[in-house]
Amino acid sequence: MKVTVVGAGNVGATCADVLATREIANEIVLVDIKEGFAEGKALDIWQKAPIIGYDSRTVGVTSDYARTADSDVVVITSGLPRKPGMTRDDLISTNAGIVKSVTEQVVKYSPNAIIIIVSNPLDVMTYQAHLTSGLDRTKVFGMAGILDTARYRAFLAEALNVSPKDIQAVLMGGHGDTMVPLPRYTTVGGIPVTELIDKATLDAIVQRTAQGGGELVKLMGTSAWYAPGAAAAQMVEAIVRDQRRVFPVCIKLEGEYGIDGVYLGAPVILGKNGIEKVIELQLNDEEKALLETSRGHVKEVMDALDNMSKATA
């Protein structure tokens, strides 16, 4: 199996490192526009192989997409990271151009690849990649839900003083402040989380999760990378190994949850064909209202991208 990661920055390099360390693919190609950058990161990861003990070979290239030919899965992390005071939506114009250009090259050399988008603003960059690629929605989707649920589970594990391994959760909606928490579907070792924690504490954790990316930007001056990179790698693993894992991912909804044509996070089964099935949960009125708010926010940014495209056409 061959996996390409486009963008050798912090997120892309972390994704490639996790893929290699876990031996998820025989070959991992790291691509970047900066001369020598991907080559250096890939070489560093490869030199770690004798220490950790893995066989996956990492190779870095500068803008040479021919080297990525026939990739089974491609992860796109390219684009500007968020900086303090910058919202994800501020990134739309520049990053849409980058994602469009990269997707064109990916499809040219790997027409059968499954494409995972990590670039921000995530929901709208998934929309851009889907438009550019012309592929089915089951083959082009975004990583956000796994990251958001990981943050949520980490905060819960800390509050409950339990292992994060025992916490299962689902979040829906857009990536960021309008994400939709689903405490009813959150369990700790099979026990509903609402039986283990008071509402005020749970609400505070949900709020912290929604603002999780912003918290890290304030602390570090840039976006997170360890958790996003590992989340993308987990999606690749589910596909390459046909694990049929149930994950929340950003997908174009086509009637599910009464929403059509908008890219939102929803639980799916992820396997060798990409998205094998979209799972429809029975949401209550409050959850439906939150999802509609999130839908409206994402649709506004999608419309902004469409207007930018018309203006430059």
PDB file of C-alpha atoms in Angstrom:
ATOM      1  CA  MET A   1       0.000   0.000   0.000  1.00  0.00           C
ATOM      2  CA  LYS A   2       1.125   3.532  -0.798  1.00  0.00           C
ATOM      3  CA  VAL A   3       0.019   6.640   1.070  1.00  0.00           C
ATOM      4  CA  THR A   4       0.837  10.246   0.175  1.00  0.00           C
ATOM      5  CA  VAL A   5       0.740  13.133   2.624  1.00  0.00           C
ATOM      6  CA  VAL A   6       0.703  16.564   0.996  1.00  0.00           C
ATOM      7  CA  GLY A   7       2.165  19.235   3.235  1.00  0.00           C
ATOM      8  CA  ALA A   8       5.234  18.499   5.342  1.00  0.00           C
ATOM      9  CA  GLY A   9       4.444  20.994   8.069  1.00  0.00           C
ATOM     10  CA  ASN A  10       3.693  19.993  11.632  1.00  0.00           C
ATOM     11  CA  VAL A  11       0.402  18.199  10.894  1.00  0.00           C
ATOM     12  CA  GLY A  12       1.585  16.451   7.724  1.00  0.00           C
ATOM     13  CA  ALA A  13       4.882  15.340   9.216  1.00  0.00           C
ATOM     14  CA  THR A  14       3.124  14.023  12.332  1.00  0.00           C
ATOM     15  CA  CYS A  15       0.671  12.110  10.149  1.00  0.00           C
ATOM     16  CA  ALA A  16       3.529  10.582   8.125  1.00  0.00           C
ATOM     17  CA  ASP A  17       5.401   9.699  11.312  1.00  0.00           C
ATOM     18  CA  VAL A  18       2.391   7.900  12.829  1.00  0.00           C
ATOM     19  CA  LEU A  19       1.739   6.065   9.554  1.00  0.00           C
ATOM     20  CA  ALA A  20       5.340   4.887   9.451  1.00  0.00           C
ATOM     21  CA  THR A  21       5.620   3.996  13.129  1.00  0.00           C
ATOM     22  CA  ARG A  22       2.420   1.938  12.982  1.00  0.00           C
ATOM     23  CA  GLU A  23       3.497   0.364   9.647  1.00  0.00           C
ATOM     24  CA  ILE A  24       0.187   1.301   8.072  1.00  0.00           C
ATOM     25  CA  ALA A  25       1.650   1.476   4.538  1.00  0.00           C
ATOM     26  CA  ASN A  26       4.677   0.051   2.756  1.00  0.00           C
ATOM     27  CA  GLU A  27       5.579   3.447   1.340  1.00  0.00           C
ATOM     28  CA  ILE A  28       4.723   6.925   2.577  1.00  0.00           C
ATOM     29  CA  VAL A  29       5.440   9.861   0.262  1.00  0.00           C
ATOM     30  CA  LEU A  30       5.667  13.306   1.861  1.00  0.00           C
ATOM     31  CA  VAL A  31       5.224  16.278  -0.506  1.00  0.00           C
ATOM     32  CA  ASP A  32       5.864  19.963   0.094  1.00  0.00           C
ATOM     33  CA  ILE A  33       6.369  23.111  -1.982  1.00  0.00           C
ATOM     34  CA  LYS A  34       9.390  24.234   0.067  1.00  0.00           C
ATOM     35  CA  GLU A  35      12.644  22.941  -1.402  1.00  0.00           C
ATOM     36  CA  GLY A  36      14.165  20.116   0.646  1.00  0.00           C
ATOM     37  CA  PHE A  37      11.601  20.390   3.437  1.00  0.00           C
ATOM     38  CA  ALA A  38       9.700  17.155   2.781  1.00  0.00           C
ATOM     39  CA  GLU A  39      12.942  15.344   1.933  1.00  0.00           C
ATOM     40  CA  GLY A  40      14.393  16.290   5.303  1.00  0.00           C
ATOM     41  CA  LYS A  41      11.295  15.357   7.312  1.00  0.00           C
ATOM     42  CA  ALA A  42      10.987  12.001   5.493  1.00  0.00           C
ATOM     43  CA  LEU A  43      14.670  11.216   5.988  1.00  0.00           C
ATOM     44  CA  ASP A  44      14.400  11.990   9.693  1.00  0.00           C
ATOM     45  CA  ILE A  45      11.394   9.655  10.047  1.00  0.00           C
ATOM     46  CA  TRP A  46      13.208   6.907   8.097  1.00  0.00           C
ATOM     47  CA  GLN A  47      16.285   7.210  10.319  1.00  0.00           C
ATOM     48  CA  LYS A  48      14.041   6.596  13.331  1.00  0.00           C
ATOM     49  CA  ALA A  49      12.989   3.201  11.921  1.00  0.00           C
ATOM     50  CA  PRO A  50      15.971   1.232  13.323  1.00  0.00           C
ATOM     51  CA  ILE A  51      15.383   2.787  16.756  1.00  0.00           C
ATOM     52  CA  ILE A  52      11.640   2.168  17.045  1.00  0.00           C
ATOM     53  CA  GLY A  53      11.633  -0.868  14.785  1.00  0.00           C
ATOM     54  CA  TYR A  54       9.417  -0.449  11.721  1.00  0.00           C
ATOM     55  CA  ASP A  55       9.713  -1.190   8.002  1.00  0.00           C
ATOM     56  CA  SER A  56       7.575   1.492   6.365  1.00  0.00           C
ATOM     57  CA  ARG A  57       9.688   3.571   4.012  1.00  0.00           C
ATOM     58  CA  THR A  58       9.216   7.350   3.983  1.00  0.00           C
ATOM     59  CA  VAL A  59      10.235   9.402   0.962  1.00  0.00           C
ATOM     60  CA  GLY A  60      10.109  13.176   0.577  1.00  0.00           C
ATOM     61  CA  VAL A  61       9.735  15.201  -2.636  1.00  0.00           C
ATOM     62  CA  THR A  62       9.443  18.868  -3.572  1.00  0.00           C
ATOM     63  CA  SER A  63       6.320  19.449  -5.699  1.00  0.00           C
ATOM     64  CA  ASP A  64       6.934  16.239  -7.664  1.00  0.00           C
ATOM     65  CA  TYR A  65       3.500  14.656  -7.838  1.00  0.00           C
ATOM     66  CA  ALA A  66       4.673  12.069 -10.364  1.00  0.00           C
ATOM     67  CA  ARG A  67       6.400  10.418  -7.384  1.00  0.00           C
ATOM     68  CA  THR A  68       3.005  10.056  -5.695  1.00  0.00           C
ATOM     69  CA  ALA A  69       1.481   8.111  -8.613  1.00  0.00           C
ATOM     70  CA  ASP A  70      -0.888   5.266  -7.795  1.00  0.00           C
ATOM     71  CA  SER A  71      -1.308   6.201  -4.140  1.00  0.00           C
ATOM     72  CA  ASP A  72      -4.113   4.327  -2.396  1.00  0.00           C
ATOM     73  CA  VAL A  73      -4.850   7.155   0.028  1.00  0.00           C
ATOM     74  CA  VAL A  74      -3.831  10.829  -0.076  1.00  0.00           C
ATOM     75  CA  VAL A  75      -3.974  13.125   2.950  1.00  0.00           C
ATOM     76  CA  ILE A  76      -4.005  16.851   2.145  1.00  0.00           C
ATOM     77  CA  THR A  77      -2.775  19.092   4.953  1.00  0.00           C
ATOM     78  CA  SER A  78      -1.564  21.977   2.748  1.00  0.00           C
ATOM     79  CA  GLY A  79      -2.431  25.568   3.597  1.00  0.00           C
ATOM     80  CA  LEU A  80      -1.739  28.340   6.038  1.00  0.00           C
ATOM     81  CA  PRO A  81      -2.139  27.535   9.740  1.00  0.00           C
ATOM     82  CA  ARG A  82      -4.281  29.693  11.970  1.00  0.00           C
ATOM     83  CA  LYS A  83      -2.534  32.501  13.820  1.00  0.00           C
ATOM     84  CA  PRO A  84      -3.693  34.365  16.941  1.00  0.00           C
ATOM     85  CA  GLY A  85      -6.796  36.432  16.215  1.00  0.00           C
ATOM     86  CA  MET A  86      -7.470  34.560  12.963  1.00  0.00           C
ATOM     87  CA  THR A  87     -10.625  32.500  12.499  1.00  0.00           C
ATOM     88  CA  ARG A  88     -10.771  29.444  10.273  1.00  0.00           C
ATOM     89  CA  ASP A  89     -12.946  31.445   7.898  1.00  0.00           C
ATOM     90  CA  ASP A  90     -10.176  34.025   7.443  1.00  0.00           C
ATOM     91  CA  LEU A  91      -8.164  31.334   5.713  1.00  0.00           C
ATOM     92  CA  ILE A  92     -10.736  30.525   3.053  1.00  0.00           C
ATOM     93  CA  SER A  93      -9.439  32.407   0.009  1.00  0.00           C
ATOM     94  CA  THR A  94      -5.770  31.433   0.178  1.00  0.00           C
ATOM     95  CA  ASN A  95      -6.281  27.856   1.303  1.00  0.00           C
ATOM     96  CA  ALA A  96      -9.028  27.163  -1.246  1.00  0.00           C
ATOM     97  CA  GLY A  97      -6.563  28.015  -4.003  1.00  0.00           C
ATOM     98  CA  ILE A  98      -3.939  25.750  -2.496  1.00  0.00           C
ATOM     99  CA  VAL A  99      -6.324  22.820  -1.988  1.00  0.00           C
ATOM    100  CA  LYS A 100      -7.675  23.188  -5.533  1.00  0.00           C
ATOM    101  CA  SER A 101      -4.186  23.089  -7.036  1.00  0.00           C
ATOM    102  CA  VAL A 102      -3.090  20.131  -4.917  1.00  0.00           C
ATOM    103  CA  THR A 103      -6.267  18.148  -5.612  1.00  0.00           C
ATOM    104  CA  GLU A 104      -5.792  18.587  -9.354  1.00  0.00           C
ATOM    105  CA  GLN A 105      -2.305  17.070  -9.104  1.00  0.00           C
ATOM    106  CA  VAL A 106      -3.476  14.261  -6.833  1.00  0.00           C
ATOM    107  CA  VAL A 107      -6.272  13.200  -9.177  1.00  0.00           C
ATOM    108  CA  LYS A 108      -3.957  13.442 -12.203  1.00  0.00           C
ATOM    109  CA  TYR A 109      -1.489  10.915 -10.794  1.00  0.00           C
ATOM    110  CA  SER A 110      -3.716   8.868  -8.475  1.00  0.00           C
ATOM    111  CA  PRO A 111      -7.232   8.877  -9.986  1.00  0.00           C
ATOM    112  CA  ASN A 112      -8.354   5.973  -7.795  1.00  0.00           C
ATOM    113  CA  ALA A 113      -7.069   7.382  -4.506  1.00  0.00           C
ATOM    114  CA  ILE A 114      -9.243   8.101  -1.502  1.00  0.00           C
ATOM    115  CA  ILE A 115      -8.647  11.711  -0.420  1.00  0.00           C
ATOM    116  CA  ILE A 116      -8.716  12.912   3.179  1.00  0.00           C
ATOM    117  CA  ILE A 117      -8.768  16.679   3.785  1.00  0.00           C
ATOM    118  CA  VAL A 118      -7.175  18.207   6.882  1.00  0.00           C
ATOM    119  CA  SER A 119      -6.660  21.781   5.616  1.00  0.00           C
ATOM    120  CA  ASN A 120      -8.664  24.557   7.279  1.00  0.00           C
ATOM    121  CA  PRO A 121     -11.368  25.796   7.213  1.00  0.00           C
ATOM    122  CA  LEU A 122     -11.989  22.058   7.129  1.00  0.00           C
ATOM    123  CA  ASP A 123     -15.608  21.778   6.034  1.00  0.00           C
ATOM    124  CA  VAL A 124     -15.212  24.219   3.154  1.00  0.00           C
ATOM    125  CA  MET A 125     -11.837  22.842   2.050  1.00  0.00           C
ATOM    126  CA  THR A 126     -13.515  19.421   1.811  1.00  0.00           C
ATOM    127  CA  TYR A 127     -16.132  21.076  -0.401  1.00  0.00           C
ATOM    128  CA  GLN A 128     -13.368  22.562  -2.569  1.00  0.00           C
ATOM    129  CA  ALA A 129     -11.553  19.232  -2.928  1.00  0.00           C
ATOM    130  CA  HIS A 130     -14.792  17.433  -3.783  1.00  0.00           C
ATOM    131  CA  LEU A 131     -15.643  19.993  -6.469  1.00  0.00           C
ATOM    132  CA  THR A 132     -12.143  19.862  -7.953  1.00  0.00           C
ATOM    133  CA  SER A 133     -11.744  16.086  -7.911  1.00  0.00           C
ATOM    134  CA  GLY A 134     -15.135  15.192  -9.322  1.00  0.00           C
ATOM    135  CA  LEU A 135     -15.018  12.036  -7.220  1.00  0.00           C
ATOM    136  CA  ASP A 136     -17.897  10.494  -5.310  1.00  0.00           C
ATOM    137  CA  ARG A 137     -18.517  11.827  -1.800  1.00  0.00           C
ATOM    138  CA  THR A 138     -17.457   8.466  -0.392  1.00  0.00           C
ATOM    139  CA  LYS A 139     -13.932   9.068  -1.743  1.00  0.00           C
ATOM    140  CA  VAL A 140     -13.341  12.672  -0.637  1.00  0.00           C
ATOM    141  CA  PHE A 141     -14.023  13.630   2.969  1.00  0.00           C
ATOM    142  CA  GLY A 142     -12.562  15.575   5.843  1.00  0.00           C
ATOM    143  CA  MET A 143     -10.872  14.852   9.148  1.00  0.00           C
ATOM    144  CA  ALA A 144     -12.386  16.829  12.008  1.00  0.00           C
ATOM    145  CA  GLY A 145     -14.717  14.658  14.062  1.00  0.00           C
ATOM    146  CA  ILE A 146     -11.975  12.312  15.236  1.00  0.00           C
ATOM    147  CA  LEU A 147      -9.935  15.280  16.468  1.00  0.00           C
ATOM    148  CA  ASP A 148     -12.908  16.924  18.172  1.00  0.00           C
ATOM    149  CA  THR A 149     -14.003  13.685  19.846  1.00  0.00           C
ATOM    150  CA  ALA A 150     -10.416  13.032  20.941  1.00  0.00           C
ATOM    151  CA  ARG A 151     -10.309  16.409  22.678  1.00  0.00           C
ATOM    152  CA  TYR A 152     -13.704  15.765  24.242  1.00  0.00           C
ATOM    153  CA  ARG A 153     -12.652  12.300  25.447  1.00  0.00           C
ATOM    154  CA  ALA A 154      -9.339  13.607  26.789  1.00  0.00           C
ATOM    155  CA  PHE A 155     -11.082  16.308  28.817  1.00  0.00           C
ATOM    156  CA  LEU A 156     -13.622  13.789  30.145  1.00  0.00           C
ATOM    157  CA  ALA A 157     -10.876  11.333  31.093  1.00  0.00           C
ATOM    158  CA  GLU A 158      -9.144  14.090  33.029  1.00  0.00           C
ATOM    159  CA  ALA A 159     -12.312  15.164  34.832  1.00  0.00           C
ATOM    160  CA  LEU A 160     -13.331  11.590  35.693  1.00  0.00           C
ATOM    161  CA  ASN A 161      -9.768  10.392  36.378  1.00  0.00           C
ATOM    162  CA  VAL A 162     -10.206   7.384  34.092  1.00  0.00           C
ATOM    163  CA  SER A 163      -8.432   6.027  31.031  1.00  0.00           C
ATOM    164  CA  PRO A 164      -9.344   7.778  27.758  1.00  0.00           C
ATOM    165  CA  LYS A 165      -9.377   4.291  26.191  1.00  0.00           C
ATOM    166  CA  ASP A 166     -12.693   3.574  27.907  1.00  0.00           C
ATOM    167  CA  ILE A 167     -14.487   6.672  26.647  1.00  0.00           C
ATOM    168  CA  GLN A 168     -16.533   6.524  23.433  1.00  0.00           C
ATOM    169  CA  ALA A 169     -18.183   9.595  21.974  1.00  0.00           C
ATOM    170  CA  VAL A 170     -19.759  11.099  18.865  1.00  0.00           C
ATOM    171  CA  LEU A 171     -19.806  14.737  17.820  1.00  0.00           C
ATOM    172  CA  MET A 172     -21.468  16.155  14.723  1.00  0.00           C
ATOM    173  CA  GLY A 173     -21.672  19.353  12.707  1.00  0.00           C
ATOM    174  CA  GLY A 174     -19.009  21.799  11.615  1.00  0.00           C
ATOM    175  CA  HIS A 175     -15.437  21.788  12.836  1.00  0.00           C
ATOM    176  CA  GLY A 176     -15.065  24.498  15.438  1.00  0.00           C
ATOM    177  CA  ASP A 177     -17.346  26.620  17.560  1.00  0.00           C
ATOM    178  CA  THR A 178     -20.593  25.292  16.021  1.00  0.00           C
ATOM    179  CA  MET A 179     -19.830  21.621  16.517  1.00  0.00           C
ATOM    180  CA  VAL A 180     -22.725  19.595  17.932  1.00  0.00           C
ATOM    181  CA  PRO A 181     -22.032  17.679  21.160  1.00  0.00           C
ATOM    182  CA  LEU A 182     -23.968  14.480  21.780  1.00  0.00           C
ATOM    183  CA  PRO A 183     -23.658  13.582  25.477  1.00  0.00           C
ATOM    184  CA  ARG A 184     -26.476  11.025  25.009  1.00  0.00           C
ATOM    185  CA  TYR A 185     -24.106   9.021  22.844  1.00  0.00           C
ATOM    186  CA  THR A 186     -21.103   9.388  25.181  1.00  0.00           C
ATOM    187  CA  THR A 187     -20.174   6.401  27.351  1.00  0.00           C
ATOM    188  CA  VAL A 188     -17.435   5.469  29.799  1.00  0.00           C
ATOM    189  CA  GLY A 189     -16.851   1.724  29.757  1.00  0.00           C
ATOM    190  CA  GLY A 190     -20.403   1.373  28.463  1.00  0.00           C
ATOM    191  CA  ILE A 191     -21.853   3.609  31.204  1.00  0.00           C
ATOM    192  CA  PRO A 192     -23.648   6.781  30.037  1.00  0.00           C
ATOM    193  CA  VAL A 193     -21.437   9.744  30.894  1.00  0.00           C
ATOM    194  CA  THR A 194     -24.452  11.601  32.319  1.00  0.00           C
ATOM    195  CA  GLU A 195     -24.497   9.087  35.185  1.00  0.00           C
ATOM    196  CA  LEU A 196     -20.894   9.874  36.105  1.00  0.00           C
ATOM    197  CA  ILE A 197     -20.601  13.651  35.835  1.00  0.00           C
ATOM    198  CA  ASP A 198     -22.795  16.627  36.693  1.00  0.00           C
ATOM    199  CA  LYS A 199     -24.364  18.732  33.941  1.00  0.00           C
ATOM    200  CA  ALA A 200     -22.413  21.913  34.711  1.00  0.00           C
ATOM    201  CA  THR A 201     -19.063  20.129  34.446  1.00  0.00           C
ATOM    202  CA  LEU A 202     -20.133  18.323  31.281  1.00  0.00           C
ATOM    203  CA  ASP A 203     -21.330  21.575  29.699  1.00  0.00           C
ATOM    204  CA  ALA A 204     -17.989  23.213  30.495  1.00  0.00           C
ATOM    205  CA  ILE A 205     -16.124  20.311  28.863  1.00  0.00           C
ATOM    206  CA  VAL A 206     -18.315  20.553  25.769  1.00  0.00           C
ATOM    207  CA  GLN A 207     -17.615  24.281  25.548  1.00  0.00           C
ATOM    208  CA  ARG A 208     -13.880  23.733  25.961  1.00  0.00           C
ATOM    209  CA  THR A 209     -13.975  21.107  23.209  1.00  0.00           C
ATOM    210  CA  ALA A 210     -15.739  23.475  20.806  1.00  0.00           C
ATOM    211  CA  GLN A 211     -12.996  26.028  21.389  1.00  0.00           C
ATOM    212  CA  GLY A 212     -10.222  23.430  21.544  1.00  0.00           C
ATOM    213  CA  GLY A 213      -8.361  24.664  18.491  1.00  0.00           C
ATOM    214  CA  GLY A 214      -8.490  28.275  19.634  1.00  0.00           C
ATOM    215  CA  GLU A 215      -7.152  27.327  23.080  1.00  0.00           C
ATOM    216  CA  LEU A 216      -4.066  25.792  21.516  1.00  0.00           C
ATOM    217  CA  VAL A 217      -3.541  28.735  19.157  1.00  0.00           C
ATOM    218  CA  LYS A 218      -3.522  31.075  22.166  1.00  0.00           C
ATOM    219  CA  LEU A 219      -1.035  28.862  24.008  1.00  0.00           C
ATOM    220  CA  MET A 220       1.362  28.121  21.134  1.00  0.00           C
ATOM    221  CA  GLY A 221       0.743  30.860  18.601  1.00  0.00           C
ATOM    222  CA  THR A 222      -0.218  28.297  15.951  1.00  0.00           C
ATOM    223  CA  SER A 223      -2.577  25.405  15.310  1.00  0.00           C
ATOM    224  CA  ALA A 224      -2.245  21.972  16.908  1.00  0.00           C
ATOM    225  CA  TRP A 225      -0.399  19.165  15.133  1.00  0.00           C
ATOM    226  CA  TYR A 226       0.116  16.010  17.216  1.00  0.00           C
ATOM    227  CA  ALA A 227      -3.577  15.189  17.636  1.00  0.00           C
ATOM    228  CA  PRO A 228      -4.689  16.298  14.120  1.00  0.00           C
ATOM    229  CA  GLY A 229      -1.841  14.366  12.494  1.00  0.00           C
ATOM    230  CA  ALA A 230      -2.611  11.228  14.487  1.00  0.00           C
ATOM    231  CA  ALA A 231      -6.346  11.573  13.749  1.00  0.00           C
ATOM    232  CA  ALA A 232      -5.703  11.670  10.006  1.00  0.00           C
ATOM    233  CA  ALA A 233      -3.416   8.643  10.312  1.00  0.00           C
ATOM    234  CA  GLN A 234      -6.161   6.743  12.155  1.00  0.00           C
ATOM    235  CA  MET A 235      -8.509   7.365   9.243  1.00  0.00           C
ATOM    236  CA  VAL A 236      -5.875   6.107   6.791  1.00  0.00           C
ATOM    237  CA  GLU A 237      -5.410   2.973   8.880  1.00  0.00           C
ATOM    238  CA  ALA A 238      -9.148   2.236   8.868  1.00  0.00           C
ATOM    239  CA  ILE A 239      -9.144   2.446   5.066  1.00  0.00           C
ATOM    240  CA  VAL A 240      -5.895   0.594   4.332  1.00  0.00           C
ATOM    241  CA  ARG A 241      -6.726  -2.239   6.725  1.00  0.00           C
ATOM    242  CA  ASP A 242     -10.453  -2.275   5.911  1.00  0.00           C
ATOM    243  CA  GLN A 243     -11.280  -2.006   9.599  1.00  0.00           C
ATOM    244  CA  ARG A 244     -14.817  -0.664   9.095  1.00  0.00           C
ATOM    245  CA  ARG A 245     -14.372   1.677  12.040  1.00  0.00           C
ATOM    246  CA  VAL A 246     -17.209   3.981  13.082  1.00  0.00           C
ATOM    247  CA  PHE A 247     -15.873   7.538  13.019  1.00  0.00           C
ATOM    248  CA  PRO A 248     -17.352  11.018  12.700  1.00  0.00           C
ATOM    249  CA  VAL A 249     -16.023  12.554   9.463  1.00  0.00           C
ATOM    250  CA  CYS A 250     -16.850  15.582   7.334  1.00  0.00           C
ATOM    251  CA  ILE A 251     -18.948  14.446   4.364  1.00  0.00           C
ATOM    252  CA  LYS A 252     -21.371  16.000   1.908  1.00  0.00           C
ATOM    253  CA  LEU A 253     -24.788  15.143   3.302  1.00  0.00           C
ATOM    254  CA  GLU A 254     -27.310  14.092   0.661  1.00  0.00           C
ATOM    255  CA  GLY A 255     -30.586  13.991   2.541  1.00  0.00           C
ATOM    256  CA  GLU A 256     -29.292  12.505   5.784  1.00  0.00           C
ATOM    257  CA  TYR A 257     -30.572  14.403   8.823  1.00  0.00           C
ATOM    258  CA  GLY A 258     -32.788  16.392   6.420  1.00  0.00           C
ATOM    259  CA  ILE A 259     -29.724  18.217   5.039  1.00  0.00           C
ATOM    260  CA  ASP A 260     -28.687  18.245   1.406  1.00  0.00           C
ATOM    261  CA  GLY A 261     -25.510  19.574  -0.214  1.00  0.00           C
ATOM    262  CA  VAL A 262     -23.725  20.788   2.919  1.00  0.00           C
ATOM    263  CA  TYR A 263     -20.460  19.358   4.277  1.00  0.00           C
ATOM    264  CA  LEU A 264     -20.837  18.454   7.944  1.00  0.00           C
ATOM    265  CA  GLY A 265     -19.437  15.990  10.428  1.00  0.00           C
ATOM    266  CA  ALA A 266     -21.506  12.820  10.757  1.00  0.00           C
ATOM    267  CA  PRO A 267     -20.805   9.259  11.951  1.00  0.00           C
ATOM    268  CA  VAL A 268     -19.835   6.851   9.164  1.00  0.00           C
ATOM    269  CA  ILE A 269     -18.372   3.397   8.649  1.00  0.00           C
ATOM    270  CA  LEU A 270     -14.867   3.781   7.230  1.00  0.00           C
ATOM    271  CA  GLY A 271     -13.313   0.928   5.250  1.00  0.00           C
ATOM    272  CA  LYS A 272     -11.417  -0.006   2.105  1.00  0.00           C
ATOM    273  CA  ASN A 273     -13.886   1.804  -0.172  1.00  0.00           C
ATOM    274  CA  GLY A 274     -13.737   4.994   1.870  1.00  0.00           C
ATOM    275  CA  ILE A 275     -17.074   5.842   3.423  1.00  0.00           C
ATOM    276  CA  GLU A 276     -18.997   2.599   3.365  1.00  0.00           C
ATOM    277  CA  LYS A 277     -22.122   3.970   5.026  1.00  0.00           C
ATOM    278  CA  VAL A 278     -23.432   7.169   6.628  1.00  0.00           C
ATOM    279  CA  ILE A 279     -25.062   6.416   9.980  1.00  0.00           C
ATOM    280  CA  GLU A 280     -28.204   8.374  10.837  1.00  0.00           C
ATOM    281  CA  LEU A 281     -28.696   8.876  14.549  1.00  0.00           C
ATOM    282  CA  GLN A 282     -32.100   9.621  16.029  1.00  0.00           C
ATOM    283  CA  LEU A 283     -31.473  13.181  17.196  1.00  0.00           C
ATOM    284  CA  ASN A 284     -33.792  14.934  19.645  1.00  0.00           C
ATOM    285  CA  ASP A 285     -35.174  18.427  19.024  1.00  0.00           C
ATOM    286  CA  GLU A 286     -32.338  20.198  20.855  1.00  0.00           C
ATOM    287  CA  GLU A 287     -29.679  18.292  18.901  1.00  0.00           C
ATOM    288  CA  LYS A 288     -31.483  18.943  15.614  1.00  0.00           C
ATOM    289  CA  ALA A 289     -31.560  22.666  16.384  1.00  0.00           C
ATOM    290  CA  LEU A 290     -27.828  22.715  17.100  1.00  0.00           C
ATOM    291  CA  LEU A 291     -27.125  20.817  13.881  1.00  0.00           C
ATOM    292  CA  GLU A 292     -29.238  23.290  11.914  1.00  0.00           C
ATOM    293  CA  THR A 293     -27.237  26.186  13.398  1.00  0.00           C
ATOM    294  CA  SER A 294     -24.020  24.462  12.402  1.00  0.00           C
ATOM    295  CA  ARG A 295     -25.397  23.766   8.922  1.00  0.00           C
ATOM    296  CA  GLY A 296     -26.225  27.446   8.466  1.00  0.00           C
ATOM    297  CA  HIS A 297     -22.729  28.513   9.477  1.00  0.00           C
ATOM    298  CA  VAL A 298     -20.996  26.085   7.128  1.00  0.00           C
ATOM    299  CA  LYS A 299     -23.372  26.963   4.261  1.00  0.00           C
ATOM    300  CA  GLU A 300     -22.489  30.654   4.655  1.00  0.00           C
ATOM    301  CA  VAL A 301     -18.792  29.894   4.203  1.00  0.00           C
ATOM    302  CA  MET A 302     -19.533  27.547   1.287  1.00  0.00           C
ATOM    303  CA  ASP A 303     -21.488  30.386  -0.331  1.00  0.00           C
ATOM    304  CA  ALA A 304     -18.558  32.735   0.287  1.00  0.00           C
ATOM    305  CA  LEU A 305     -16.263  30.297  -1.530  1.00  0.00           C
ATOM    306  CA  ASP A 306     -18.727  30.062  -4.412  1.00  0.00           C
ATOM    307  CA  ASN A 307     -18.869  33.866  -4.674  1.00  0.00           C
ATOM    308  CA  MET A 308     -15.068  34.088  -4.688  1.00  0.00           C
ATOM    309  CA  SER A 309     -14.926  31.509  -7.487  1.00  0.00           C
ATOM    310  CA  LYS A 310     -17.489  33.468  -9.547  1.00  0.00           C
ATOM    311  CA  ALA A 311     -15.572  36.717  -9.015  1.00  0.00           C
ATOM    312  CA  THR A 312     -12.329  35.200 -10.329  1.00  0.00           C
ATOM    313  CA  ALA A 313     -13.918  33.212 -13.174  1.00  0.00           C
TER     314      ALA A 313
END
